[in-house]
Amino acid sequence: KAGVTQTPRYLIKTRGQQVTLSCSPISGHRSVSWYQQTPGQGLQFLFEYFSETQRNKGNFPGRFSGRQFSNSRSEMNVSTLELGDSALYLCASSLGAGEGLLQETQYFGPGTRLLVL
Amino acid sequence: QKEVEQNSGPLSVPEGAIASLNCTYSDRGSQSFFWYRQYSGKSPELIMSIYSNGDKEDGRFTAQLNKASQYVSLLIRDSQPSDSATYLCAGVTSGTYKYIFGTGTRLKVLA
C-alpha cells in the first residue's frame, strides 16, 4: 500500500506570495492533518480534515487555510507569505473514524520544505 | 492548555545500553499515545502506539503507559547508533483526532 505523498517536496517563494501544498493520504484513510515544523517551535498542529470537513483547528492565523476533496486528497494554502512561514510542512493521514489505535494512528508524508525569501 | 512535555535532551547513551525516553501529559482525557522517530531532515516515523496501562513490546522497543501518573515512556534496548534521532511523543483524546505532540527528545547513541 502506498504511503502518504506530498507535493511539491521543496518550494521557494518570496514574501507576499501565496502557496498551495498538496497531500494524498494512504488509500482508505479519510482523515488528513497538517503540521508546521520549525526548529524553534517543534511540530505545530494546523488543522485536520475528515470527509471534506475541517474537524479540528490549531492556533494559526487565517492566512493558513485548507480543504479536502471527495477522494480524501487535501490541499493547504498559505496566503501573503511571511519570512516566519519558512518551515517543513507535514501532512499525516489516518482512518479517522471510530476510536482506538487502529483508527487513530497517523502516518506522515515526507513533507514539503518551504523557504520564504 | 493541554500539553505533552518531553525533556529536549540530548540524551546520550553508549551503544548496547538501554535508552529511556519519558513523556508526561496534562490532559486526563488523552487515551492513545504514540511514539515517533524523526531523523534530521526527515518526517516522523511511527515506532509504537499504546492505549492500555502497562507495557507493550515490539522488538527492541517497549512502550509503557501509566495513566494514573500521566506519563508515557519508551525504552530502547540494545541501542544502536542508527537509533540516534529525535523521538516525539504524542497523545490524543479518543475520538477527537487532534494530536498533541511534545517537542521531542534528541537521542544520541555513542559507538
Short mmCIF file of C-alpha atoms in Angstrom, two decimals:
data_model
loop_
_atom_site.label_atom_id
_atom_site.label_comp_id
_atom_site.label_asym_id
_atom_site.label_seq_id
_atom_site.Cartn_x
_atom_site.Cartn_y
_atom_site.Cartn_z
CA LYS A 1 0.00 0.00 0.00
CA ALA A 2 1.46 3.35 -0.98
CA GLY A 3 2.26 5.80 1.80
CA VAL A 4 1.31 9.41 2.22
CA THR A 5 2.61 11.58 -0.59
CA GLN A 6 3.17 15.31 -0.61
CA THR A 7 3.93 17.67 -3.45
CA PRO A 8 5.98 19.61 -4.07
CA ARG A 9 8.86 18.49 -1.89
CA TYR A 10 10.67 21.81 -1.98
CA LEU A 11 9.44 25.30 -2.64
CA ILE A 12 10.99 28.75 -2.66
CA LYS A 13 8.73 31.77 -2.53
CA THR A 14 9.07 35.45 -1.75
CA ARG A 15 7.25 37.45 0.88
CA GLY A 16 3.72 38.37 -0.05
CA GLN A 17 3.21 35.46 -2.41
CA GLN A 18 0.85 32.61 -1.78
CA VAL A 19 1.49 28.89 -1.91
CA THR A 20 -0.55 25.71 -2.21
CA LEU A 21 0.69 22.38 -0.91
CA SER A 22 -0.87 19.03 -1.72
CA CYS A 23 -1.22 15.82 0.26
CA SER A 24 -2.51 12.43 -0.87
CA PRO A 25 -3.33 10.12 2.04
CA ILE A 26 -2.91 6.40 2.30
CA SER A 27 -5.65 4.62 0.38
CA GLY A 28 -8.71 4.21 2.60
CA HIS A 29 -7.67 6.94 5.02
CA ARG A 30 -10.22 9.71 5.36
CA SER A 31 -8.51 11.98 7.88
CA VAL A 32 -5.72 14.33 6.89
CA SER A 33 -3.89 16.52 9.38
CA TRP A 34 -1.42 19.29 8.62
CA TYR A 35 1.51 20.37 10.75
CA GLN A 36 4.16 23.05 10.61
CA GLN A 37 7.57 22.14 11.93
CA THR A 38 10.29 24.66 12.68
CA PRO A 39 13.47 24.19 14.73
CA GLY A 40 12.29 26.59 17.41
CA GLN A 41 8.64 25.60 17.72
CA GLY A 42 8.61 21.90 17.08
CA LEU A 43 5.58 20.27 15.49
CA GLN A 44 2.62 22.64 15.47
CA PHE A 45 -0.86 21.45 14.52
CA LEU A 46 -2.56 23.44 11.77
CA PHE A 47 -5.84 21.65 11.04
CA GLU A 48 -7.44 18.29 10.39
CA TYR A 49 -9.92 17.37 7.70
CA PHE A 50 -12.29 14.44 7.60
CA SER A 51 -14.82 13.75 4.86
CA GLU A 52 -14.22 17.17 3.28
CA THR A 53 -14.91 19.00 6.57
CA GLN A 54 -12.48 20.72 8.87
CA ARG A 55 -12.87 18.80 12.11
CA ASN A 56 -10.04 20.30 14.17
CA LYS A 57 -8.13 23.55 14.01
CA GLY A 58 -4.93 24.78 15.61
CA ASN A 59 -3.96 28.32 16.54
CA PHE A 60 -2.74 29.70 13.24
CA PRO A 61 -3.85 32.91 11.54
CA GLY A 62 -6.43 32.91 8.79
CA ARG A 63 -3.68 33.13 6.16
CA PHE A 64 -3.42 29.38 6.60
CA SER A 65 -6.32 27.50 5.09
CA GLY A 66 -7.03 24.08 3.76
CA ARG A 67 -9.53 21.90 2.07
CA GLN A 68 -10.19 18.27 1.38
CA PHE A 69 -11.61 16.70 -1.72
CA SER A 70 -14.01 13.81 -2.09
CA ASN A 71 -11.10 11.42 -2.75
CA SER A 72 -9.59 12.50 0.62
CA ARG A 73 -6.71 14.37 -1.01
CA SER A 74 -6.05 17.62 0.79
CA GLU A 75 -4.52 20.95 -0.02
CA MET A 76 -3.15 23.61 2.24
CA ASN A 77 -2.85 27.24 1.21
CA VAL A 78 -0.82 29.99 2.78
CA SER A 79 -1.52 33.49 1.56
CA THR A 80 0.63 36.61 1.95
CA LEU A 81 3.71 34.65 2.90
CA GLU A 82 5.95 35.91 5.68
CA LEU A 83 9.57 35.04 6.41
CA GLY A 84 8.42 33.17 9.51
CA ASP A 85 6.39 30.78 7.37
CA SER A 86 9.62 29.08 6.30
CA ALA A 87 9.25 25.58 7.66
CA LEU A 88 8.72 21.93 6.94
CA TYR A 89 5.03 21.31 6.31
CA LEU A 90 3.90 17.80 7.10
CA CYS A 91 0.67 16.06 6.47
CA ALA A 92 -0.42 12.88 8.15
CA SER A 93 -3.30 10.57 7.41
CA SER A 94 -5.35 8.15 9.48
CA LEU A 95 -8.50 6.10 9.06
CA GLY A 96 -10.18 8.83 11.04
CA ALA A 97 -13.43 7.20 12.11
CA GLY A 98 -14.18 5.49 15.39
CA GLU A 99 -11.93 5.06 18.37
CA GLY A 100 -8.87 3.02 19.03
CA LEU A 101 -5.28 2.79 17.94
CA LEU A 102 -6.09 1.34 14.53
CA GLN A 103 -8.37 4.22 13.62
CA GLU A 104 -6.29 6.96 15.22
CA THR A 105 -2.77 6.08 14.16
CA GLN A 106 -1.34 8.77 11.92
CA TYR A 107 1.23 8.20 9.23
CA PHE A 108 3.29 11.09 7.97
CA GLY A 109 4.21 12.06 4.47
CA PRO A 110 7.74 13.17 3.54
CA GLY A 111 6.89 16.85 3.95
CA THR A 112 7.20 19.99 1.85
CA ARG A 113 10.07 22.25 2.75
CA LEU A 114 9.08 25.87 2.17
CA LEU A 115 11.58 28.67 2.12
CA VAL A 116 10.30 32.23 2.07
CA LEU A 117 12.78 34.88 0.96
CA GLN B 1 -3.64 24.40 27.74
CA LYS B 2 -3.34 20.71 27.09
CA GLU B 3 0.32 19.78 26.89
CA VAL B 4 2.68 16.92 26.33
CA GLU B 5 6.11 17.51 27.79
CA GLN B 6 9.41 15.90 26.97
CA ASN B 7 12.97 16.61 28.00
CA SER B 8 14.66 18.04 24.91
CA GLY B 9 17.95 16.30 25.63
CA PRO B 10 20.26 15.38 24.15
CA LEU B 11 20.15 12.06 25.90
CA SER B 12 23.42 10.27 25.29
CA VAL B 13 23.76 6.53 25.82
CA PRO B 14 26.53 4.11 24.83
CA GLU B 15 25.91 1.55 22.13
CA GLY B 16 24.22 -1.54 23.52
CA ALA B 17 22.70 0.25 26.51
CA ILE B 18 19.02 0.85 27.24
CA ALA B 19 17.74 4.28 26.29
CA SER B 20 14.81 5.53 28.35
CA LEU B 21 12.69 8.34 26.94
CA ASN B 22 9.94 9.91 29.01
CA CYS B 23 6.88 11.98 28.34
CA THR B 24 4.24 13.49 30.65
CA TYR B 25 0.84 14.79 29.66
CA SER B 26 -1.64 17.11 31.28
CA ASP B 27 -4.93 16.07 29.65
CA ARG B 28 -6.51 13.19 31.54
CA GLY B 29 -8.77 12.71 28.54
CA SER B 30 -5.82 11.55 26.46
CA GLN B 31 -6.13 7.85 25.96
CA SER B 32 -3.97 6.89 22.99
CA PHE B 33 -0.27 7.60 22.82
CA PHE B 34 2.23 7.38 20.03
CA TRP B 35 5.98 7.45 19.71
CA TYR B 36 7.52 8.70 16.51
CA ARG B 37 11.17 8.74 15.48
CA GLN B 38 12.39 11.58 13.34
CA TYR B 39 15.79 11.67 11.71
CA SER B 40 17.23 15.07 10.87
CA GLY B 41 15.60 16.48 7.76
CA LYS B 42 13.09 13.63 7.52
CA SER B 43 9.46 13.20 8.51
CA PRO B 44 8.31 11.42 11.69
CA GLU B 45 8.05 7.66 11.50
CA LEU B 46 5.74 5.70 13.79
CA ILE B 47 7.51 3.37 16.21
CA MET B 48 4.98 2.40 18.85
CA SER B 49 1.46 3.11 19.94
CA ILE B 50 -0.13 2.30 23.28
CA TYR B 51 -3.62 2.58 24.71
CA SER B 52 -3.75 0.41 27.82
CA ASN B 53 -1.89 0.83 31.09
CA GLY B 54 1.23 -1.27 31.31
CA ASP B 55 3.91 -2.33 28.88
CA LYS B 56 3.78 -3.04 25.18
CA GLU B 57 6.77 -4.60 23.48
CA ASP B 58 7.79 -4.64 19.83
CA GLY B 59 11.26 -5.93 19.09
CA ARG B 60 13.81 -3.73 20.84
CA PHE B 61 11.16 -1.18 21.76
CA THR B 62 8.90 -1.16 24.82
CA ALA B 63 6.28 1.49 25.43
CA GLN B 64 4.99 2.00 28.95
CA LEU B 65 1.84 3.85 29.95
CA ASN B 66 0.80 4.90 33.42
CA LYS B 67 -2.49 6.81 33.23
CA ALA B 68 -2.69 7.43 36.97
CA SER B 69 0.64 9.25 36.92
CA GLN B 70 0.09 10.62 33.41
CA TYR B 71 3.34 9.51 31.89
CA VAL B 72 4.42 7.53 28.90
CA SER B 73 7.86 6.15 28.28
CA LEU B 74 9.76 4.44 25.52
CA LEU B 75 12.60 2.03 26.24
CA ILE B 76 15.04 1.11 23.51
CA ARG B 77 17.08 -1.98 24.33
CA ASP B 78 20.48 -2.68 22.77
CA SER B 79 20.66 0.87 21.45
CA GLN B 80 22.42 1.30 18.12
CA PRO B 81 23.99 4.40 16.54
CA SER B 82 21.21 4.20 13.96
CA ASP B 83 18.73 4.91 16.77
CA SER B 84 20.19 8.42 17.08
CA ALA B 85 17.25 10.67 16.24
CA THR B 86 14.61 12.86 17.82
CA TYR B 87 11.77 10.95 19.46
CA LEU B 88 8.36 12.59 19.53
CA CYS B 89 5.63 11.64 21.97
CA ALA B 90 2.01 12.39 21.11
CA GLY B 91 -1.29 11.94 22.89
CA VAL B 92 -4.81 12.06 21.54
CA THR B 93 -8.17 12.06 23.25
CA SER B 94 -10.19 9.19 21.86
CA GLY B 95 -12.46 10.20 19.02
CA THR B 96 -11.08 13.73 18.64
CA TYR B 97 -8.26 13.01 16.19
CA LYS B 98 -6.39 16.02 17.47
CA TYR B 99 -2.85 15.04 18.33
CA ILE B 100 -0.87 16.90 20.94
CA PHE B 101 2.84 16.50 20.30
CA GLY B 102 5.71 17.02 22.67
CA THR B 103 8.73 18.95 21.47
CA GLY B 104 10.79 15.78 21.21
CA THR B 105 13.85 14.29 22.88
CA ARG B 106 17.07 14.10 20.94
CA LEU B 107 18.80 10.76 21.46
CA LYS B 108 22.48 10.18 20.72
CA VAL B 109 23.81 6.63 20.76
CA LEU B 110 27.57 6.67 21.06
CA ALA B 111 29.53 3.99 19.23
#
